[in-house]
Amino acid sequence: MAPEPEPEDGRELYALLHLSPESSDEEIRRAYRQFAQIYHPDKYQDPQMKDVATENFQRIRDAYEILSDENKRQIYDIYGMEGLNSGLELGPKLNKPEEIKRQLEELRRRKEEEKLFVHARSTGSILANISVPQYLDGDGIMGGMGMSSEIELPVSKQNTVTVGGNLVVNGTTGSGAATAVLRHQLSSVSSIDFMATAGLRSLIGVQTFRQISPNSTATSGIALSLRDGSVNLSNGWSRQLSEDTVGNIQLVLGTESNISVGWHKKDEKRSAAGEIKFGTNSFGASAHYTHRFSSKSHGRIAGRVGSTALDFEIGGGRRISEFSTVRMLYNIGIQGVTWKFELNRAGQKLVIPVLLSTDFNALFVTGAFAIPSTLYFLLQTYVVKPYYLRREKQKTLEKMDSLSTQLTEARQAAKKSQRLLEPVSNRKRNKQQESDGLVITKALYGNHKKVKESSQLSEIDDNVASQVLDVTIPLNFLVTEAGQLKLHEGIKKSGIMGFYDPCPGDPKLLLVEYIFHGRQYKVMADDYGALSIPQDIHEI
């Protein structure tokens, strides 16, 4: 049986009732009765206190209803509140433990499948060639179109199916192909692909991949053409040359034999790549460099030279949303002068090359580059950049205000909850003092660093008050009649009644100072760590 994942809510229901995940049904009932006596709304006459009691009573009642139901409790233990709120059901009530376990195992399997299929990736592109010279000659403005699409779908942990296709139309002629690939993961370092293509180039093939060392990988493949029976063999090697640089060699033997050597380097600010390729009928070299000016904008320069290509490209792009990027490139080559517009969104791409001229007039070539570049930088400087700065500033302020409001409300709720606990907490404290038992004299919970700084102070400093909460009252409330206090392993402490999370995302610490049998003690515990007091090793 697979290990059960930890719920993301830190087992808050157990924290609310101060229970261990291993607590018995009787312990759950006893804990509920204890808190119900404190928070029952009928005990309070003051309207504000009554509202606080009602809210907290509803929380502990909801927690009890889930933890006292065997089916709901087991779903919560595996999936947390997300599992209960997302409609996971165990069907009719099952009395036998083995039936419950079997049903939960089925739910776990379904959940894993859902996670797996969420990672299905779809990519595609549309290429629309526009030709201004062709249009000026009286022909249609469209010089041709191409479309391709591919979807990668995991079918199990070891197997992935990729299905794709493409269509190309040029004038009155067209062609297309469909491809299917099954990838089987043989081990953590090796895999094998079975592929088949139907259309203009019908073939079947097999390709293997293996990581031969921590820094090196190798591929080897064979493909058989179903049209002429020709066979192509391919072998590739890549090696990590440095932390951010990879080199590779590719050798192909067949109807179009060739060998290529390349490299690729990428870091946070820039990426660059280059390749030299020699074949039986052709040769060529290419390189490109991309520089990221910020998280939203980048510039690119690229070039190709060889027996079938000679061009130079320069341009840049900008991210306009979380998943969308636009790019404009200027290209000059043997075909002429071209503007290229690109839109990328979540794996989908639209590319529109616009052939401006097949002539290489110096004035036209210069103007085709200078005019859009100048317009872009003017637009970027005086319109786009100020707009994005204002929008980002506004978003940041809104997030800060929202978080500040939520934390203020949570702190007020924790303080009100402590007010309800205070009478019983004081009675327990006085009783422990009379018997020379366990008395919590100081307890702070919050930011790890700030709690340590405050441990030497008699009062919480104003500079850290917003990130540290005094939890002396709720901890004295949790002290048992036998003079013991236990906080359970794996239970997030911010879920305890009278607590809250004053610094979401930051490491948190609980500091406890206490007196037992007239001696002073001090201990610290992490947010999810267990704590059991009194213990001799805590003595100051």
mmCIF file of N, CA and C in Angstrom, residues 236-333:
data_model
loop_
_atom_site.group_PDB
_atom_site.id
_atom_site.type_symbol
_atom_site.label_atom_id
_atom_site.label_comp_id
_atom_site.label_asym_id
_atom_site.label_seq_id
_atom_site.Cartn_x
_atom_site.Cartn_y
_atom_site.Cartn_z
ATOM 1 N N GLY A 236 23.241 10.073 -31.331
ATOM 2 C CA GLY A 236 23.502 11.388 -30.769
ATOM 3 C C GLY A 236 24.108 11.288 -29.392
ATOM 4 N N TRP A 237 24.942 12.267 -29.078
ATOM 5 C CA TRP A 237 25.573 12.328 -27.755
ATOM 6 C C TRP A 237 25.494 13.769 -27.257
ATOM 7 N N SER A 238 25.190 13.946 -26.000
ATOM 8 C CA SER A 238 25.213 15.283 -25.397
ATOM 9 C C SER A 238 25.922 15.210 -24.058
ATOM 10 N N ARG A 239 26.575 16.299 -23.719
ATOM 11 C CA ARG A 239 27.342 16.328 -22.472
ATOM 12 C C ARG A 239 27.220 17.703 -21.826
ATOM 13 N N GLN A 240 27.068 17.697 -20.509
ATOM 14 C CA GLN A 240 27.020 18.933 -19.741
ATOM 15 C C GLN A 240 28.448 19.459 -19.624
ATOM 16 N N LEU A 241 28.730 20.551 -20.341
ATOM 17 C CA LEU A 241 30.080 21.106 -20.336
ATOM 18 C C LEU A 241 30.341 21.971 -19.114
ATOM 19 N N SER A 242 29.321 22.617 -18.630
ATOM 20 C CA SER A 242 29.409 23.426 -17.409
ATOM 21 C C SER A 242 28.026 23.472 -16.788
ATOM 22 N N GLU A 243 27.864 24.288 -15.762
ATOM 23 C CA GLU A 243 26.577 24.335 -15.065
ATOM 24 C C GLU A 243 25.437 24.745 -15.980
ATOM 25 N N ASP A 244 25.698 25.617 -16.957
ATOM 26 C CA ASP A 244 24.634 26.106 -17.831
ATOM 27 C C ASP A 244 24.926 25.906 -19.317
ATOM 28 N N THR A 245 25.872 25.031 -19.667
ATOM 29 C CA THR A 245 26.240 24.816 -21.066
ATOM 30 C C THR A 245 26.194 23.330 -21.411
ATOM 31 N N VAL A 246 25.588 23.020 -22.551
ATOM 32 C CA VAL A 246 25.472 21.645 -23.032
ATOM 33 C C VAL A 246 26.015 21.576 -24.456
ATOM 34 N N GLY A 247 26.836 20.559 -24.726
ATOM 35 C CA GLY A 247 27.333 20.316 -26.077
ATOM 36 C C GLY A 247 26.737 19.032 -26.628
ATOM 37 N N ASN A 248 26.574 18.939 -27.959
ATOM 38 C CA ASN A 248 25.988 17.747 -28.538
ATOM 39 C C ASN A 248 26.577 17.446 -29.910
ATOM 40 N N ILE A 249 26.547 16.160 -30.278
ATOM 41 C CA ILE A 249 26.986 15.686 -31.589
ATOM 42 C C ILE A 249 25.895 14.767 -32.126
ATOM 43 N N GLN A 250 25.534 14.932 -33.402
ATOM 44 C CA GLN A 250 24.499 14.116 -34.029
ATOM 45 C C GLN A 250 25.037 13.533 -35.336
ATOM 46 N N LEU A 251 24.913 12.217 -35.513
ATOM 47 C CA LEU A 251 25.364 11.525 -36.728
ATOM 48 C C LEU A 251 24.193 10.773 -37.329
ATOM 49 N N VAL A 252 23.933 11.026 -38.633
ATOM 50 C CA VAL A 252 22.839 10.364 -39.346
ATOM 51 C C VAL A 252 23.417 9.666 -40.569
ATOM 52 N N LEU A 253 23.098 8.389 -40.737
ATOM 53 C CA LEU A 253 23.557 7.607 -41.881
ATOM 54 C C LEU A 253 22.336 7.109 -42.639
ATOM 55 N N GLY A 254 22.286 7.421 -43.957
ATOM 56 C CA GLY A 254 21.152 6.996 -44.775
ATOM 57 C C GLY A 254 21.136 7.744 -46.085
ATOM 58 N N THR A 255 19.922 8.028 -46.582
ATOM 59 C CA THR A 255 19.806 8.719 -47.870
ATOM 60 C C THR A 255 20.342 10.143 -47.798
ATOM 61 N N GLU A 256 20.264 10.761 -46.632
ATOM 62 C CA GLU A 256 20.796 12.110 -46.438
ATOM 63 C C GLU A 256 21.728 12.107 -45.228
ATOM 64 N N SER A 257 22.876 11.487 -45.387
ATOM 65 C CA SER A 257 23.827 11.374 -44.282
ATOM 66 C C SER A 257 24.389 12.744 -43.924
ATOM 67 N N ASN A 258 24.565 12.957 -42.619
ATOM 68 C CA ASN A 258 25.136 14.229 -42.165
ATOM 69 C C ASN A 258 25.665 14.075 -40.752
ATOM 70 N N ILE A 259 26.495 15.015 -40.371
ATOM 71 C CA ILE A 259 26.994 15.083 -38.999
ATOM 72 C C ILE A 259 26.909 16.530 -38.547
ATOM 73 N N SER A 260 26.449 16.735 -37.328
ATOM 74 C CA SER A 260 26.317 18.092 -36.798
ATOM 75 C C SER A 260 26.901 18.165 -35.396
ATOM 76 N N VAL A 261 27.482 19.323 -35.095
ATOM 77 C CA VAL A 261 28.067 19.585 -33.780
ATOM 78 C C VAL A 261 27.486 20.902 -33.281
ATOM 79 N N GLY A 262 26.970 20.907 -32.055
ATOM 80 C CA GLY A 262 26.360 22.130 -31.541
ATOM 81 C C GLY A 262 26.544 22.299 -30.048
ATOM 82 N N TRP A 263 26.100 23.433 -29.564
ATOM 83 C CA TRP A 263 26.172 23.723 -28.129
ATOM 84 C C TRP A 263 25.025 24.665 -27.763
ATOM 85 N N HIS A 264 24.691 24.678 -26.485
ATOM 86 C CA HIS A 264 23.623 25.546 -26.000
ATOM 87 C C HIS A 264 23.971 26.007 -24.591
ATOM 88 N N LYS A 265 23.820 27.312 -24.366
ATOM 89 C CA LYS A 265 24.125 27.895 -23.062
ATOM 90 C C LYS A 265 22.953 28.750 -22.631
ATOM 91 N N LYS A 266 22.519 28.588 -21.385
ATOM 92 C CA LYS A 266 21.369 29.347 -20.903
ATOM 93 C C LYS A 266 21.516 29.647 -19.418
ATOM 94 N N ASP A 267 21.280 30.924 -19.051
ATOM 95 C CA ASP A 267 21.217 31.307 -17.644
ATOM 96 C C ASP A 267 20.059 32.275 -17.475
ATOM 97 N N GLU A 268 20.017 32.965 -16.345
ATOM 98 C CA GLU A 268 18.864 33.808 -16.055
ATOM 99 C C GLU A 268 18.736 34.981 -17.015
ATOM 100 N N LYS A 269 19.852 35.502 -17.500
ATOM 101 C CA LYS A 269 19.829 36.710 -18.319
ATOM 102 C C LYS A 269 19.949 36.457 -19.810
ATOM 103 N N ARG A 270 20.572 35.373 -20.209
ATOM 104 C CA ARG A 270 20.860 35.181 -21.626
ATOM 105 C C ARG A 270 20.852 33.706 -22.004
ATOM 106 N N SER A 271 20.641 33.478 -23.279
ATOM 107 C CA SER A 271 20.766 32.135 -23.831
ATOM 108 C C SER A 271 21.386 32.252 -25.211
ATOM 109 N N ALA A 272 22.206 31.275 -25.573
ATOM 110 C CA ALA A 272 22.888 31.285 -26.863
ATOM 111 C C ALA A 272 23.052 29.855 -27.336
ATOM 112 N N ALA A 273 23.076 29.673 -28.637
ATOM 113 C CA ALA A 273 23.245 28.342 -29.213
ATOM 114 C C ALA A 273 23.919 28.477 -30.578
ATOM 115 N N GLY A 274 24.623 27.436 -30.974
ATOM 116 C CA GLY A 274 25.262 27.413 -32.279
ATOM 117 C C GLY A 274 25.371 25.994 -32.781
ATOM 118 N N GLU A 275 25.430 25.830 -34.113
ATOM 119 C CA GLU A 275 25.510 24.496 -34.702
ATOM 120 C C GLU A 275 26.211 24.573 -36.055
ATOM 121 N N ILE A 276 27.040 23.582 -36.338
ATOM 122 C CA ILE A 276 27.677 23.404 -37.640
ATOM 123 C C ILE A 276 27.279 22.034 -38.155
ATOM 124 N N LYS A 277 26.829 21.988 -39.406
ATOM 125 C CA LYS A 277 26.309 20.747 -39.962
ATOM 126 C C LYS A 277 26.885 20.494 -41.352
ATOM 127 N N PHE A 278 27.418 19.279 -41.563
ATOM 128 C CA PHE A 278 27.960 18.864 -42.845
ATOM 129 C C PHE A 278 27.219 17.620 -43.313
ATOM 130 N N GLY A 279 26.723 17.660 -44.562
ATOM 131 C CA GLY A 279 26.027 16.521 -45.126
ATOM 132 C C GLY A 279 26.579 16.150 -46.480
ATOM 133 N N THR A 280 26.077 15.062 -47.044
ATOM 134 C CA THR A 280 26.548 14.608 -48.360
ATOM 135 C C THR A 280 26.145 15.580 -49.455
ATOM 136 N N ASN A 281 25.024 16.316 -49.256
ATOM 137 C CA ASN A 281 24.557 17.226 -50.298
ATOM 138 C C ASN A 281 24.476 18.677 -49.843
ATOM 139 N N SER A 282 24.827 18.951 -48.600
ATOM 140 C CA SER A 282 24.689 20.317 -48.097
ATOM 141 C C SER A 282 25.601 20.546 -46.912
ATOM 142 N N PHE A 283 25.741 21.820 -46.557
ATOM 143 C CA PHE A 283 26.456 22.188 -45.343
ATOM 144 C C PHE A 283 25.838 23.481 -44.829
ATOM 145 N N GLY A 284 26.033 23.771 -43.550
ATOM 146 C CA GLY A 284 25.483 25.001 -43.002
ATOM 147 C C GLY A 284 25.934 25.242 -41.570
ATOM 148 N N ALA A 285 25.747 26.465 -41.141
ATOM 149 C CA ALA A 285 26.062 26.854 -39.771
ATOM 150 C C ALA A 285 25.016 27.855 -39.309
ATOM 151 N N SER A 286 24.630 27.805 -38.044
ATOM 152 C CA SER A 286 23.632 28.722 -37.493
ATOM 153 C C SER A 286 23.974 29.062 -36.062
ATOM 154 N N ALA A 287 23.513 30.226 -35.614
ATOM 155 C CA ALA A 287 23.731 30.650 -34.231
ATOM 156 C C ALA A 287 22.662 31.655 -33.853
ATOM 157 N N HIS A 288 22.337 31.704 -32.579
ATOM 158 C CA HIS A 288 21.418 32.739 -32.100
ATOM 159 C C HIS A 288 21.769 33.114 -30.670
ATOM 160 N N TYR A 289 21.397 34.349 -30.313
ATOM 161 C CA TYR A 289 21.661 34.860 -28.966
ATOM 162 C C TYR A 289 20.426 35.627 -28.506
ATOM 163 N N THR A 290 19.944 35.324 -27.303
ATOM 164 C CA THR A 290 18.797 36.005 -26.725
ATOM 165 C C THR A 290 19.190 36.606 -25.382
ATOM 166 N N HIS A 291 18.874 37.875 -25.210
ATOM 167 C CA HIS A 291 19.198 38.553 -23.951
ATOM 168 C C HIS A 291 17.903 39.028 -23.300
ATOM 169 N N ARG A 292 17.702 38.680 -22.028
ATOM 170 C CA ARG A 292 16.515 39.101 -21.305
ATOM 171 C C ARG A 292 16.825 40.381 -20.530
ATOM 172 N N PHE A 293 16.195 41.475 -20.976
ATOM 173 C CA PHE A 293 16.404 42.761 -20.316
ATOM 174 C C PHE A 293 15.672 42.825 -18.982
ATOM 175 N N SER A 294 14.558 42.106 -18.888
ATOM 176 C CA SER A 294 13.791 42.037 -17.649
ATOM 177 C C SER A 294 12.972 40.758 -17.700
ATOM 178 N N SER A 295 12.116 40.562 -16.713
ATOM 179 C CA SER A 295 11.276 39.368 -16.700
ATOM 180 C C SER A 295 10.217 39.411 -17.792
ATOM 181 N N LYS A 296 10.043 40.583 -18.429
ATOM 182 C CA LYS A 296 8.996 40.733 -19.429
ATOM 183 C C LYS A 296 9.507 40.947 -20.841
ATOM 184 N N SER A 297 10.717 41.425 -21.037
ATOM 185 C CA SER A 297 11.179 41.761 -22.379
ATOM 186 C C SER A 297 12.526 41.115 -22.685
ATOM 187 N N HIS A 298 12.777 40.880 -23.973
ATOM 188 C CA HIS A 298 14.034 40.278 -24.408
ATOM 189 C C HIS A 298 14.355 40.729 -25.826
ATOM 190 N N GLY A 299 15.630 40.608 -26.186
ATOM 191 C CA GLY A 299 16.088 40.884 -27.542
ATOM 192 C C GLY A 299 16.744 39.639 -28.127
ATOM 193 N N ARG A 300 16.734 39.531 -29.457
ATOM 194 C CA ARG A 300 17.256 38.330 -30.103
ATOM 195 C C ARG A 300 18.004 38.717 -31.373
ATOM 196 N N ILE A 301 19.102 38.000 -31.620
ATOM 197 C CA ILE A 301 19.866 38.139 -32.849
ATOM 198 C C ILE A 301 20.249 36.741 -33.316
ATOM 199 N N ALA A 302 20.133 36.485 -34.616
ATOM 200 C CA ALA A 302 20.400 35.140 -35.134
ATOM 201 C C ALA A 302 20.907 35.235 -36.566
ATOM 202 N N GLY A 303 21.573 34.188 -37.003
ATOM 203 C CA GLY A 303 22.077 34.152 -38.370
ATOM 204 C C GLY A 303 22.260 32.734 -38.858
ATOM 205 N N ARG A 304 22.126 32.540 -40.171
ATOM 206 C CA ARG A 304 22.349 31.243 -40.798
ATOM 207 C C ARG A 304 23.149 31.440 -42.072
ATOM 208 N N VAL A 305 24.050 30.506 -42.346
ATOM 209 C CA VAL A 305 24.829 30.536 -43.576
ATOM 210 C C VAL A 305 25.044 29.096 -44.027
ATOM 211 N N GLY A 306 24.982 28.870 -45.320
ATOM 212 C CA GLY A 306 25.176 27.511 -45.807
ATOM 213 C C GLY A 306 24.830 27.395 -47.273
ATOM 214 N N SER A 307 24.723 26.168 -47.751
ATOM 215 C CA SER A 307 24.447 25.920 -49.166
ATOM 216 C C SER A 307 23.004 26.223 -49.537
ATOM 217 N N THR A 308 22.103 26.244 -48.577
ATOM 218 C CA THR A 308 20.688 26.495 -48.874
ATOM 219 C C THR A 308 20.127 27.694 -48.123
ATOM 220 N N ALA A 309 20.918 28.386 -47.317
ATOM 221 C CA ALA A 309 20.409 29.504 -46.524
ATOM 222 C C ALA A 309 21.484 30.550 -46.312
ATOM 223 N N LEU A 310 21.050 31.799 -46.296
ATOM 224 C CA LEU A 310 21.925 32.916 -45.957
ATOM 225 C C LEU A 310 21.030 34.051 -45.474
ATOM 226 N N ASP A 311 20.947 34.243 -44.177
ATOM 227 C CA ASP A 311 20.106 35.316 -43.658
ATOM 228 C C ASP A 311 20.585 35.765 -42.294
ATOM 229 N N PHE A 312 20.111 36.965 -41.940
ATOM 230 C CA PHE A 312 20.449 37.586 -40.657
ATOM 231 C C PHE A 312 19.154 38.090 -40.044
ATOM 232 N N GLU A 313 18.992 37.905 -38.732
ATOM 233 C CA GLU A 313 17.727 38.233 -38.070
ATOM 234 C C GLU A 313 17.994 38.962 -36.767
ATOM 235 N N ILE A 314 17.195 40.009 -36.508
ATOM 236 C CA ILE A 314 17.323 40.756 -35.260
ATOM 237 C C ILE A 314 15.936 41.231 -34.833
ATOM 238 N N GLY A 315 15.705 41.281 -33.546
ATOM 239 C CA GLY A 315 14.398 41.720 -33.063
ATOM 240 C C GLY A 315 14.268 41.531 -31.573
ATOM 241 N N GLY A 316 13.046 41.467 -31.110
ATOM 242 C CA GLY A 316 12.814 41.317 -29.680
ATOM 243 C C GLY A 316 11.364 40.974 -29.396
ATOM 244 N N GLY A 317 11.063 40.766 -28.124
ATOM 245 C CA GLY A 317 9.710 40.390 -27.745
ATOM 246 C C GLY A 317 9.385 40.836 -26.343
ATOM 247 N N ARG A 318 8.105 40.654 -25.987
ATOM 248 C CA ARG A 318 7.658 41.060 -24.664
ATOM 249 C C ARG A 318 6.552 40.128 -24.182
ATOM 250 N N ARG A 319 6.608 39.810 -22.909
ATOM 251 C CA ARG A 319 5.553 39.012 -22.293
ATOM 252 C C ARG A 319 4.407 39.939 -21.924
ATOM 253 N N ILE A 320 3.214 39.668 -22.474
ATOM 254 C CA ILE A 320 2.072 40.558 -22.254
ATOM 255 C C ILE A 320 1.108 40.013 -21.205
ATOM 256 N N SER A 321 1.273 38.747 -20.837
ATOM 257 C CA SER A 321 0.478 38.161 -19.761
ATOM 258 C C SER A 321 1.257 36.972 -19.223
ATOM 259 N N GLU A 322 0.652 36.281 -18.269
ATOM 260 C CA GLU A 322 1.371 35.162 -17.636
ATOM 261 C C GLU A 322 1.748 34.082 -18.644
ATOM 262 N N PHE A 323 0.915 33.873 -19.671
ATOM 263 C CA PHE A 323 1.158 32.783 -20.609
ATOM 264 C C PHE A 323 1.395 33.256 -22.045
ATOM 265 N N SER A 324 1.411 34.557 -22.299
ATOM 266 C CA SER A 324 1.482 35.049 -23.669
ATOM 267 C C SER A 324 2.697 35.941 -23.895
ATOM 268 N N THR A 325 3.324 35.757 -25.045
ATOM 269 C CA THR A 325 4.479 36.559 -25.443
ATOM 270 C C THR A 325 4.332 36.952 -26.908
ATOM 271 N N VAL A 326 4.643 38.208 -27.215
ATOM 272 C CA VAL A 326 4.655 38.665 -28.612
ATOM 273 C C VAL A 326 6.097 38.988 -28.995
ATOM 274 N N ARG A 327 6.403 38.792 -30.292
ATOM 275 C CA ARG A 327 7.759 39.040 -30.768
ATOM 276 C C ARG A 327 7.701 39.587 -32.189
ATOM 277 N N MET A 328 8.592 40.536 -32.485
ATOM 278 C CA MET A 328 8.735 41.050 -33.844
ATOM 279 C C MET A 328 10.199 40.953 -34.246
ATOM 280 N N LEU A 329 10.452 40.400 -35.438
ATOM 281 C CA LEU A 329 11.805 40.173 -35.922
ATOM 282 C C LEU A 329 11.975 40.772 -37.313
ATOM 283 N N TYR A 330 13.171 41.250 -37.555
ATOM 284 C CA TYR A 330 13.538 41.796 -38.867
ATOM 285 C C TYR A 330 14.562 40.857 -39.485
ATOM 286 N N ASN A 331 14.261 40.382 -40.729
ATOM 287 C CA ASN A 331 15.116 39.390 -41.382
ATOM 288 C C ASN A 331 15.522 39.880 -42.768
ATOM 289 N N ILE A 332 16.811 39.738 -43.047
ATOM 290 C CA ILE A 332 17.313 40.050 -44.376
ATOM 291 C C ILE A 332 18.132 38.852 -44.851
ATOM 292 N N GLY A 333 17.789 38.331 -46.032
ATOM 293 C CA GLY A 333 18.458 37.135 -46.529
ATOM 294 C C GLY A 333 18.323 37.000 -48.022
#
